[in-house]
């Protein structure tokens, strides 16, 4: 056999290299096929050995990050030293640009902060970014709308060390709304990572001594929460509890004709349904509700209660939504969007047995009280609106006696410490008022006109009407007792009271006002007996003196202030209106159409002539 010809030369000749063609060997030795065909001399040059490639040193990603951080720190320190030499401090914008997202802050001065309240002023804050040290890094904190919680607090002018003081103050306020509790081990930084929404809401509630800071935090929380719900469709316990805390102290943000309480409350109630908190965990999982959420109770060891309840935080949030909706609904006459369920009592009872926090013992009595009050209110209202004969009057009296016995039994079940003048006593009087009111005093205009047409009926029995009047007398006494209980609370505690307590006193003042001035639709009601029972002049004087002593006295706050800030002016307005209306005949006093509110304030109260003098109508 002949020698096999190579299919490819190991090295191309100069001719093939210049023509950039494939160099194929031929049958002639040392000659390629191209050169043999063209009868050229096939020249092969000696090949130079290739130099070995140098291996580049590999750097880990962590090492590269450390190197970049070191360069950034050097630039920041260099810029700070350069500006300090020229007598200037680095601006927030310049530091932000140099740090490429790593934040620092300079504390801002607070306004109106008392010595006993945590301060946000620079004198009481420590420098978290001393010269020459790297700035504090917030990379590990969750961001909402591109901003982490520490950055948001700093942006609002609240140093983190002052925030710890305000968080401690908020812990003292939760006894008035025991449906969210700050864990004892929690700090501002840990809550920034785990509960950013509820932290901002809690700090906003606790900074009432600094109205500018409180408004900034409240606005930021509202923007944060609505963006998370509407844009990112977030459903979490942190967001739900944040909304609850914001609403629980909503009087700090309530601006007449601009309030959003019911909108935010319905968002919270919708989240309860989306997360299945109104169901047992097993039932929620069967319905495939909230399976991607992190609110399920995790057990380290098997337990018989695995499928009975969610975690304590979830149960408190569920009960808190019900409590807020029911209480505010009584005052505003708006429907309760989260109906009562027996599962609520089971959740409250289980929390009282576990007793993770001392205030958990309050939850079951509060839920029982609200359910008892609503059931009896409907029972008495049904009888009161259909009284036609002697038997209906007796039925009303029996229902009142039945409620009184049930209430005494519930009251005796309370621990002695909760029977003192505090949030629980205020809640009791609000519930009793609601039962005895029977939709005759706090009623919509449509129902009031229907009631007036009914009373024009000549067949209406005066005896049965007397039964209603006796129940309304009990309502008036409960309203007067609530006012006295509220006045027994020190003014230093007013900043801690929740929106439910403030709504309760508003409800009581409204009841007393109407029953002492007179309601034409209740033609047999005697205002002289009402004024003897409750000295409304004395009550109003006491409230005006109290609120004047803690009034901020700022025209700008009065013109665009929240409900808490203008409460003193509102009570002054009520007093002047009452002084005028009580002089009118009873048949005219409640329906008087002259501009009472428009003439109540003194001309010197406001500096702008075109501004409406009543805070309620300010825009």
Coordinates of C-alpha atoms in Angstrom, one line a residue:
X1 CA 0.0 0.0 0.0
X2 CA 1.2 3.6 -0.7
X3 CA 2.0 6.1 1.9
X4 CA -1.2 8.0 3.0
X5 CA -1.1 11.7 2.1
X6 CA -1.8 14.1 5.0
X7 CA -5.0 15.9 4.7
X8 CA -3.6 19.1 6.2
X9 CA -0.1 20.6 6.6
X10 CA 1.1 21.1 10.1
X11 CA 2.3 24.6 9.0
X12 CA 1.2 26.8 6.1
X13 CA 3.7 27.9 3.5
X14 CA 4.4 31.6 2.8
X15 CA 2.4 31.6 -0.4
X16 CA -0.7 30.1 1.1
X17 CA -0.3 32.3 4.2
X18 CA -0.2 35.5 2.0
X19 CA -3.2 34.3 -0.1
X20 CA -5.1 33.2 3.1
X21 CA -6.0 29.9 1.6
X22 CA -5.8 26.4 3.0
X23 CA -2.4 24.8 2.7
X24 CA -2.8 21.2 1.6
X25 CA 0.2 18.8 1.3
X26 CA 1.0 17.2 -2.1
X27 CA 2.7 14.0 -3.2
X28 CA 6.0 15.9 -3.6
X29 CA 8.0 16.2 -0.4
X30 CA 8.2 19.6 1.3
X31 CA 5.8 21.1 -1.3
X32 CA 2.1 22.0 -0.8
X33 CA -0.5 21.3 -3.4
X34 CA -0.9 25.0 -4.4
X35 CA 2.8 25.5 -5.0
X36 CA 3.1 22.2 -6.9
X37 CA 0.3 23.1 -9.3
X38 CA 1.7 26.6 -9.9
X39 CA 5.3 25.3 -10.1
X40 CA 6.4 27.7 -7.4
X41 CA 9.0 27.1 -4.7
X42 CA 7.2 26.2 -1.5
X43 CA 8.9 28.1 1.3
X44 CA 8.3 27.3 5.0
X45 CA 9.6 29.7 7.6
X46 CA 10.7 28.5 11.1
X47 CA 7.8 29.0 13.5
X48 CA 8.4 31.0 16.7
X49 CA 7.3 29.3 19.9
X50 CA 4.1 31.0 21.5
X51 CA 4.6 32.7 24.8
X52 CA 2.4 31.1 27.6
X53 CA -0.6 33.3 28.6
X54 CA -0.3 34.9 31.9
X55 CA -3.0 34.0 34.4
X56 CA -4.8 37.0 35.9
X57 CA -5.3 37.0 39.6
X58 CA -8.9 36.2 40.5
X59 CA -10.8 38.4 42.9
X60 CA -13.9 37.3 44.8
X61 CA -17.0 39.5 44.6
X62 CA -16.7 40.3 48.3
X63 CA -13.1 41.5 47.9
X64 CA -14.2 43.7 45.0
X65 CA -17.0 45.2 47.0
X66 CA -14.7 45.9 50.0
X67 CA -12.3 47.6 47.6
X68 CA -15.1 49.8 46.2
X69 CA -16.4 50.6 49.6
X70 CA -12.9 51.6 50.7
X71 CA -12.6 54.0 47.7
X72 CA -16.0 55.5 48.5
X73 CA -15.1 56.0 52.1
X74 CA -11.9 57.7 51.1
X75 CA -13.8 60.1 48.8
X76 CA -16.3 60.9 51.5
X77 CA -13.7 61.6 54.1
X78 CA -11.7 63.7 51.6
X79 CA -14.8 65.8 50.7
X80 CA -15.7 66.2 54.3
X81 CA -12.2 67.4 55.3
X82 CA -12.0 69.7 52.3
X83 CA -15.3 71.5 53.2
X84 CA -14.5 71.6 56.9
X85 CA -11.2 73.4 56.1
X86 CA -13.3 76.1 54.3
X87 CA -15.7 76.3 57.1
X88 CA -18.5 74.4 55.4
X89 CA -20.2 71.1 56.2
X90 CA -21.0 68.5 53.5
X91 CA -24.5 68.8 52.2
X92 CA -26.9 65.9 52.3
X93 CA -27.1 65.9 48.5
X94 CA -23.3 65.8 48.1
X95 CA -22.8 63.0 50.6
X96 CA -25.6 61.0 48.9
X97 CA -23.9 61.4 45.5
X98 CA -20.5 60.4 46.8
X99 CA -21.8 57.4 48.8
X100 CA -23.8 56.0 45.8
X101 CA -26.8 55.3 47.9
X102 CA -25.2 54.9 51.4
X103 CA -27.0 57.3 53.7
X104 CA -25.9 59.6 56.4
X105 CA -27.9 62.3 58.2
X106 CA -27.8 65.5 60.1
X107 CA -30.4 65.9 62.9
X108 CA -33.0 68.7 62.7
X109 CA -34.3 70.8 65.5
X110 CA -37.7 69.9 67.0
X111 CA -40.5 72.3 67.8
X112 CA -42.5 72.4 70.9
X113 CA -40.9 69.3 72.5
X114 CA -41.2 69.2 76.3
X115 CA -38.4 68.1 78.5
X116 CA -40.2 64.9 79.5
X117 CA -40.7 63.9 75.9
X118 CA -38.0 62.4 73.6
X119 CA -36.5 65.1 71.6
X120 CA -35.5 65.2 67.9
X121 CA -33.1 68.1 68.3
X122 CA -29.3 67.8 67.5
X123 CA -28.3 68.5 71.1
X124 CA -29.8 65.2 72.3
X125 CA -28.7 63.1 69.3
X126 CA -25.4 61.3 68.7
X127 CA -23.4 61.5 65.5
X128 CA -23.9 58.2 63.7
X129 CA -21.4 59.2 61.0
X130 CA -18.3 60.7 62.7
X131 CA -15.6 62.2 60.4
X132 CA -13.3 59.5 59.1
X133 CA -15.6 56.6 59.7
X134 CA -17.7 55.0 57.0
X135 CA -21.3 56.1 56.8
X136 CA -24.1 53.9 58.1
X137 CA -25.2 51.4 55.4
X138 CA -28.9 50.6 54.9
X139 CA -28.4 48.0 52.2
X140 CA -29.8 45.2 54.3
X141 CA -33.1 47.0 55.0
X142 CA -36.2 46.5 52.9
X143 CA -37.1 49.4 50.6
X144 CA -40.5 50.8 49.9
X145 CA -40.8 53.1 46.9
X146 CA -37.0 53.0 46.7
X147 CA -36.5 54.3 50.3
X148 CA -35.6 52.2 53.3
X149 CA -37.2 52.9 56.7
X150 CA -34.0 54.4 58.4
X151 CA -33.6 56.7 55.4
X152 CA -37.3 57.8 55.7
X153 CA -36.9 58.6 59.4
X154 CA -33.8 60.6 58.7
X155 CA -35.5 62.4 55.8
X156 CA -38.4 63.4 58.2
X157 CA -35.8 64.9 60.6
X158 CA -35.9 62.1 63.2
X159 CA -32.5 60.8 64.4
X160 CA -32.5 57.1 65.1
X161 CA -31.4 57.5 68.8
X162 CA -34.4 59.9 69.3
X163 CA -36.6 57.4 67.6
X164 CA -35.9 54.8 70.3
X165 CA -37.2 57.3 72.9
X166 CA -40.4 57.8 70.9
X167 CA -40.8 54.1 70.5
X168 CA -40.6 53.7 74.3
X169 CA -43.3 56.4 74.6
X170 CA -45.5 54.5 72.2
X171 CA -45.3 51.4 74.4
X172 CA -47.0 53.4 77.1
X173 CA -49.8 54.4 74.8
X174 CA -50.9 50.9 73.7
X175 CA -53.0 50.3 76.8
X176 CA -55.6 52.6 75.2
X177 CA -55.6 50.4 72.1
X178 CA -54.4 46.9 73.1
X179 CA -54.7 45.4 69.6
X180 CA -51.0 45.9 68.7
X181 CA -48.1 45.6 71.1
X182 CA -44.4 46.3 70.4
X183 CA -42.3 43.3 71.4
X184 CA -40.1 43.9 74.4
X185 CA -37.0 43.0 72.6
X186 CA -37.7 45.2 69.5
X187 CA -35.6 48.3 68.8
X188 CA -35.9 50.9 66.0
X189 CA -33.4 49.1 63.8
X190 CA -34.9 45.7 64.2
X191 CA -38.4 47.1 63.5
X192 CA -36.9 48.9 60.4
X193 CA -36.1 45.5 59.0
X194 CA -39.0 43.4 60.3
X195 CA -41.9 45.9 60.7
X196 CA -41.2 49.1 58.8
X197 CA -44.8 50.1 58.3
X198 CA -46.0 49.7 61.9
X199 CA -42.8 51.5 63.1
X200 CA -43.4 54.6 61.1
X201 CA -47.1 54.6 62.2
X202 CA -46.1 54.1 65.9
X203 CA -43.5 56.9 65.8
X204 CA -46.0 59.2 64.1
X205 CA -48.5 58.6 67.0
X206 CA -45.8 59.1 69.6
X207 CA -44.5 62.4 68.3
X208 CA -47.5 64.6 69.1
X209 CA -45.2 67.0 71.0
X210 CA -43.6 67.9 67.7
X211 CA -46.4 68.7 65.3
X212 CA -44.1 69.3 62.3
X213 CA -42.4 66.0 62.8
X214 CA -45.6 64.2 63.4
X215 CA -47.2 65.6 60.2
X216 CA -44.2 64.6 58.2
X217 CA -44.2 61.0 59.5
X218 CA -48.0 60.7 59.1
X219 CA -47.8 61.9 55.5
X220 CA -44.9 59.5 54.7
X221 CA -46.7 56.6 56.2
X222 CA -49.9 57.3 54.3
X223 CA -48.0 57.6 51.0
X224 CA -46.0 54.5 51.8
X225 CA -49.1 52.4 52.7
X226 CA -51.2 53.4 49.8
X227 CA -48.4 52.9 47.3
X228 CA -47.7 49.4 48.7
X229 CA -51.4 48.4 48.5
X230 CA -52.4 50.0 45.2
X231 CA -49.2 49.5 43.2
X232 CA -47.5 46.5 44.7
X233 CA -50.7 44.7 46.0
X234 CA -49.0 44.0 49.3
X235 CA -50.8 42.0 51.9
X236 CA -48.8 41.6 55.2
X237 CA -49.3 41.7 58.9
X238 CA -46.9 44.6 59.1
X239 CA -48.9 46.7 56.7
X240 CA -52.2 45.7 58.3
X241 CA -50.9 46.6 61.8
X242 CA -49.4 49.8 60.5
X243 CA -52.8 50.9 59.1
X244 CA -54.5 49.9 62.4
X245 CA -52.0 52.0 64.5
X246 CA -52.4 54.9 62.1
X247 CA -56.2 54.7 62.5
X248 CA -56.1 54.1 66.2
X249 CA -54.6 57.6 66.7
X250 CA -56.2 59.2 63.7
X251 CA -57.3 62.3 65.6
X252 CA -53.7 63.5 65.0
X253 CA -54.3 63.4 61.2
X254 CA -58.1 64.1 61.0
X255 CA -58.7 67.2 59.1
X256 CA -62.4 68.1 58.6
X257 CA -63.7 67.5 55.1
X258 CA -60.4 65.8 54.2
X259 CA -60.6 62.7 56.4
X260 CA -59.8 59.3 55.0
X261 CA -60.6 57.1 58.0
X262 CA -63.3 54.9 56.4
X263 CA -61.3 54.5 53.2
X264 CA -58.2 53.2 55.1
X265 CA -60.4 51.2 57.5
X266 CA -62.0 49.4 54.5
X267 CA -58.5 48.7 53.1
X268 CA -57.6 47.1 56.5
X269 CA -60.8 45.0 56.6
X270 CA -60.2 43.9 53.0
X271 CA -56.7 42.7 54.0
X272 CA -58.2 40.7 56.8
X273 CA -60.4 38.8 54.3
X274 CA -57.5 38.5 51.8
X275 CA -55.2 36.9 54.4
X276 CA -58.0 34.7 55.9
X277 CA -57.6 36.1 59.4
X278 CA -61.3 35.8 59.9
X279 CA -61.1 32.0 59.4
X280 CA -59.3 29.2 61.2
X281 CA -56.0 28.3 59.6
X282 CA -57.2 25.0 58.3
X283 CA -60.3 26.5 56.7
X284 CA -58.2 29.3 55.2
X285 CA -55.8 26.7 53.7
X286 CA -58.7 24.7 52.3
X287 CA -60.0 27.8 50.6
X288 CA -56.5 28.6 49.4
X289 CA -56.7 32.0 51.1
X290 CA -53.4 33.8 52.0
X291 CA -51.2 30.8 51.4
X292 CA -48.3 32.9 50.2
X293 CA -48.3 35.1 53.3
X294 CA -46.2 34.7 56.4
X295 CA -48.8 35.1 59.2
X296 CA -49.3 31.4 60.0
X297 CA -48.5 30.3 63.5
X298 CA -45.3 28.2 63.3
X299 CA -44.8 25.5 66.0
X300 CA -41.5 23.9 67.0
X301 CA -43.3 20.9 68.5
X302 CA -46.7 19.3 67.5
X303 CA -49.7 20.7 69.3
X304 CA -53.4 20.1 69.4
X305 CA -54.0 23.8 68.5
X306 CA -52.2 23.7 65.2
X307 CA -55.3 24.5 63.1
X308 CA -57.2 26.5 65.7
X309 CA -55.6 30.0 65.5
X310 CA -53.2 32.1 63.7
X311 CA -50.3 33.8 65.6
X312 CA -51.2 36.2 68.4
X313 CA -50.2 39.3 66.2
X314 CA -52.7 38.1 63.5
X315 CA -55.5 37.5 66.0
X316 CA -55.0 41.0 67.6
X317 CA -55.1 42.6 64.1
X318 CA -58.4 40.8 63.3
X319 CA -60.0 41.9 66.6
X320 CA -58.6 45.4 66.2
X321 CA -60.3 45.9 62.8
X322 CA -63.6 44.8 64.4
X323 CA -63.2 47.1 67.4
X324 CA -62.4 50.2 65.4
X325 CA -65.1 49.6 62.8
X326 CA -67.8 49.0 65.5
X327 CA -66.8 51.9 67.8
X328 CA -66.5 54.5 65.1
X329 CA -69.6 53.2 63.4
X330 CA -71.6 54.0 66.5
X331 CA -70.5 57.6 66.5
X332 CA -70.6 58.3 62.7
X333 CA -73.7 56.2 62.0
X334 CA -71.8 54.3 59.3
X335 CA -72.3 50.5 58.8
X336 CA -69.9 48.1 60.4
X337 CA -68.1 46.4 57.5
X338 CA -66.7 43.5 59.5
X339 CA -69.6 41.5 61.2
X340 CA -69.3 39.9 64.5
X341 CA -68.4 36.2 64.6
X342 CA -68.2 33.7 67.5
X343 CA -64.6 33.0 66.3
X344 CA -63.7 36.5 67.6
X345 CA -64.6 35.4 71.1
X346 CA -62.5 32.3 70.7
X347 CA -59.5 34.3 69.4
X348 CA -59.8 36.8 72.3
X349 CA -60.2 34.0 74.9
X350 CA -57.1 32.2 73.6
X351 CA -55.1 35.4 73.8
X352 CA -56.2 35.9 77.4
X353 CA -55.1 32.4 78.2
X354 CA -51.7 32.7 76.6
X355 CA -51.3 36.2 78.0
X356 CA -48.3 37.2 76.0
X357 CA -48.9 40.8 77.1
X358 CA -50.8 42.0 80.2
X359 CA -53.3 43.9 78.0
X360 CA -54.3 40.7 76.3
X361 CA -56.6 40.2 79.3
X362 CA -58.6 43.2 78.0
X363 CA -59.4 41.8 74.6
X364 CA -62.2 39.3 75.5
X365 CA -64.1 41.8 77.8
X366 CA -63.9 44.5 75.0
X367 CA -65.3 42.1 72.3
X368 CA -68.0 40.8 74.7
X369 CA -69.0 44.4 75.6
X370 CA -69.3 45.5 72.0
X371 CA -71.3 42.5 70.9
X372 CA -73.6 42.9 74.0
X373 CA -74.1 46.6 73.3
X374 CA -74.9 46.1 69.6
X375 CA -77.4 43.3 70.2
X376 CA -79.2 45.2 72.9
X377 CA -79.2 48.4 70.9
X378 CA -81.0 46.7 68.0
X379 CA -83.4 45.1 70.4
X380 CA -84.3 48.4 72.2
X381 CA -84.4 50.3 68.9
X382 CA -86.8 47.9 67.3
X383 CA -89.2 48.2 70.2
X384 CA -88.7 52.0 70.6
X385 CA -89.6 52.7 67.0
X386 CA -92.8 50.5 66.9
X387 CA -94.4 51.3 70.3
X388 CA -98.1 51.4 69.9
X389 CA -99.7 50.2 73.1
X390 CA -99.1 49.4 76.8
X391 CA -97.6 46.0 76.1
X392 CA -94.9 47.4 73.9
X393 CA -94.0 49.8 76.7
X394 CA -93.7 46.9 79.1
X395 CA -91.6 45.0 76.6
X396 CA -89.2 47.9 76.4
X397 CA -88.8 48.0 80.2
X398 CA -88.1 44.3 80.3
X399 CA -85.5 44.6 77.7
X400 CA -83.8 47.4 79.6
X401 CA -83.8 45.3 82.8
X402 CA -82.4 42.3 80.9
X403 CA -79.5 44.5 79.5
X404 CA -78.8 45.9 82.9
X405 CA -78.5 42.5 84.5
X406 CA -76.3 41.3 81.6
X407 CA -74.1 44.3 81.9
X408 CA -73.6 43.9 85.7
X409 CA -72.6 40.3 85.2
X410 CA -70.1 41.3 82.6
X411 CA -68.7 44.2 84.8
X412 CA -68.2 41.9 87.8
X413 CA -66.1 39.6 85.7
X414 CA -63.5 42.4 85.1
X415 CA -60.3 42.5 87.2
X416 CA -60.5 45.3 89.8
X417 CA -57.6 47.2 88.1
X418 CA -59.7 47.6 84.9
X419 CA -62.7 49.0 86.8
X420 CA -60.9 52.3 87.5
X421 CA -61.3 55.5 85.3
X422 CA -59.3 54.6 82.2
X423 CA -59.8 53.4 78.6
X424 CA -62.0 50.5 79.8
X425 CA -64.4 52.7 81.8
X426 CA -64.7 55.0 78.9
X427 CA -65.5 52.1 76.6
X428 CA -68.2 50.9 79.1
X429 CA -70.0 54.3 79.1
X430 CA -69.9 54.6 75.3
X431 CA -71.5 51.1 74.9
X432 CA -74.2 51.9 77.5
X433 CA -74.9 55.2 75.7
X434 CA -75.3 53.4 72.4
X435 CA -77.8 50.9 73.9
X436 CA -80.0 53.6 75.5
X437 CA -79.8 56.0 72.5
X438 CA -82.3 53.8 70.5
X439 CA -81.7 55.7 67.3
X440 CA -83.6 58.6 68.7
X441 CA -80.8 61.1 69.3
X442 CA -77.8 60.2 67.0
X443 CA -79.9 59.6 63.9
X444 CA -79.6 60.6 60.2
X445 CA -81.7 63.5 58.8
X446 CA -83.9 61.0 56.8
X447 CA -84.8 58.9 59.9
X448 CA -85.4 62.1 61.9
X449 CA -88.0 63.3 59.4
X450 CA -89.6 59.8 59.4
X451 CA -89.7 60.0 63.2
X452 CA -91.3 63.4 63.1
X453 CA -94.0 62.1 60.8
X454 CA -94.6 59.2 63.1
X455 CA -95.0 61.4 66.2
X456 CA -97.7 63.5 64.4
X457 CA -99.9 60.5 64.5
X458 CA -102.7 61.2 67.0
X459 CA -102.9 57.6 68.0
X460 CA -99.5 57.6 69.6
X461 CA -99.8 56.7 73.3
X462 CA -98.3 59.2 75.7
X463 CA -97.7 56.4 78.2
X464 CA -95.5 54.4 75.7
X465 CA -93.7 57.6 74.9
X466 CA -92.9 58.0 78.6
X467 CA -91.1 54.6 78.4
X468 CA -88.8 55.9 75.7
X469 CA -88.1 59.1 77.6
X470 CA -87.1 57.1 80.7
X471 CA -84.6 55.2 78.6
X472 CA -83.3 58.4 77.0
X473 CA -82.8 59.7 80.6
X474 CA -80.5 56.8 81.3
X475 CA -78.7 57.6 78.0
X476 CA -78.1 61.2 79.3
X477 CA -76.8 60.0 82.6
X478 CA -74.3 57.7 80.9
X479 CA -73.1 60.6 78.7
X480 CA -72.6 62.7 81.8
X481 CA -70.7 59.9 83.6
X482 CA -68.5 59.5 80.5
X483 CA -67.7 63.2 80.6
X484 CA -66.8 63.0 84.3
X485 CA -64.6 60.0 83.7
X486 CA -62.8 61.8 80.9
X487 CA -62.2 64.8 83.0
X488 CA -60.7 62.6 85.7
X489 CA -57.9 61.7 83.2
X490 CA -54.8 64.0 83.6
X491 CA -54.2 66.3 80.7
X492 CA -50.7 64.7 80.3
X493 CA -52.5 61.6 79.2
X494 CA -54.5 63.2 76.5
X495 CA -51.7 62.7 73.9
X496 CA -51.9 59.0 74.6
X497 CA -55.6 58.5 74.2
X498 CA -56.7 56.7 71.1
X499 CA -59.2 57.8 68.5
X500 CA -61.8 55.6 70.1
X501 CA -61.6 57.5 73.4
X502 CA -61.8 60.9 71.5
X503 CA -64.8 59.6 69.5
X504 CA -66.4 58.5 72.7
X505 CA -66.2 61.9 74.3
X506 CA -67.4 63.5 71.1
X507 CA -70.4 61.1 71.2
X508 CA -71.1 62.0 74.8
X509 CA -70.9 65.8 74.2
X510 CA -73.3 65.4 71.2
X511 CA -75.8 63.4 73.3
X512 CA -75.7 66.0 76.1
X513 CA -75.9 68.9 73.7
X514 CA -79.0 67.6 71.9
X515 CA -80.9 66.5 75.0
X516 CA -80.2 69.7 77.0
X517 CA -81.1 72.0 74.0
X518 CA -84.1 69.9 73.0
X519 CA -85.2 67.8 70.0
X520 CA -88.4 69.0 68.5
X521 CA -89.2 65.5 67.2
X522 CA -89.3 64.3 70.8
X523 CA -92.0 66.6 71.9
X524 CA -92.4 65.2 75.4
X525 CA -88.8 65.5 76.3
X526 CA -88.2 68.1 79.1
X527 CA -84.9 70.0 78.7
X528 CA -85.3 71.4 82.2
X529 CA -84.9 67.9 83.7
X530 CA -82.0 67.3 81.4
X531 CA -80.1 70.5 82.4
X532 CA -80.7 69.6 86.1
X533 CA -79.4 66.1 85.6
X534 CA -76.2 67.2 83.7
X535 CA -74.8 70.7 84.3
X536 CA -73.6 71.1 80.7
X537 CA -72.3 74.6 81.4
X538 CA -70.0 73.3 84.0
X539 CA -68.8 70.4 81.8
X540 CA -68.1 72.8 78.9
X541 CA -66.2 75.2 81.1
X542 CA -64.0 72.3 82.4
X543 CA -63.2 71.1 78.9
X544 CA -62.5 74.6 77.7
X545 CA -60.1 75.3 80.6
X546 CA -58.3 72.0 80.0
X547 CA -57.9 72.5 76.3
X548 CA -56.8 76.1 76.6
X549 CA -54.1 75.0 79.0
X550 CA -52.6 72.6 76.5
X551 CA -53.6 74.6 73.3
X552 CA -50.8 75.2 70.9
X553 CA -52.1 78.7 70.2
X554 CA -50.8 78.8 66.6
X555 CA -53.1 80.5 63.9
X556 CA -51.6 78.3 61.2
X557 CA -52.5 75.2 63.1
X558 CA -56.0 76.5 63.8
X559 CA -56.6 77.2 60.1
X560 CA -55.3 73.9 58.8
X561 CA -55.0 71.8 61.9
X562 CA -55.9 68.3 62.8
X563 CA -58.8 67.4 65.1
X564 CA -56.6 67.1 68.2
X565 CA -55.0 70.5 67.6
X566 CA -58.2 72.4 67.2
X567 CA -60.2 70.6 70.0
X568 CA -60.0 73.6 72.2
X569 CA -61.5 75.9 69.6
X570 CA -64.2 73.4 68.9
X571 CA -65.2 73.3 72.6
X572 CA -65.3 77.1 72.7
X573 CA -67.5 77.0 69.7
X574 CA -69.8 74.5 71.3
X575 CA -70.0 76.6 74.5
X576 CA -71.0 79.7 72.6
X577 CA -73.5 77.9 70.5
X578 CA -75.1 76.3 73.6
X579 CA -75.3 79.6 75.4
X580 CA -77.2 81.0 72.5
X581 CA -79.5 78.0 71.8
X582 CA -80.5 77.3 75.4
X583 CA -82.2 80.7 75.5
X584 CA -84.5 79.8 72.6
X585 CA -87.8 78.0 73.0
X586 CA -87.5 74.2 72.9
X587 CA -89.5 73.8 69.7
X588 CA -87.0 76.2 67.9
X589 CA -83.7 75.5 69.5
X590 CA -82.6 72.3 67.7
X591 CA -83.9 73.4 64.3
X592 CA -82.6 77.0 64.5
X593 CA -81.3 77.8 61.0
X594 CA -79.5 81.0 61.8
X595 CA -75.7 80.9 61.3
X596 CA -74.8 79.9 64.8
X597 CA -71.4 78.5 63.9
X598 CA -70.5 81.4 61.5
X599 CA -70.8 83.9 64.4
X600 CA -69.4 81.9 67.2
X601 CA -65.7 82.8 66.9
X602 CA -64.4 86.2 67.9
X603 CA -63.1 88.3 64.9
X604 CA -59.6 88.2 66.4
X605 CA -59.4 84.4 66.3
X606 CA -58.2 84.4 62.7
X607 CA -56.1 86.8 60.8
X608 CA -57.7 86.2 57.4
X609 CA -61.0 87.8 56.8
X610 CA -62.1 85.4 54.1
X611 CA -61.3 82.3 56.2
X612 CA -64.4 80.6 57.5
X613 CA -64.5 81.1 61.3
X614 CA -65.5 77.5 62.2
X615 CA -62.7 74.9 62.1
X616 CA -65.1 72.3 60.8
X617 CA -65.6 74.2 57.5
X618 CA -62.0 75.1 56.9
X619 CA -60.4 73.8 53.7

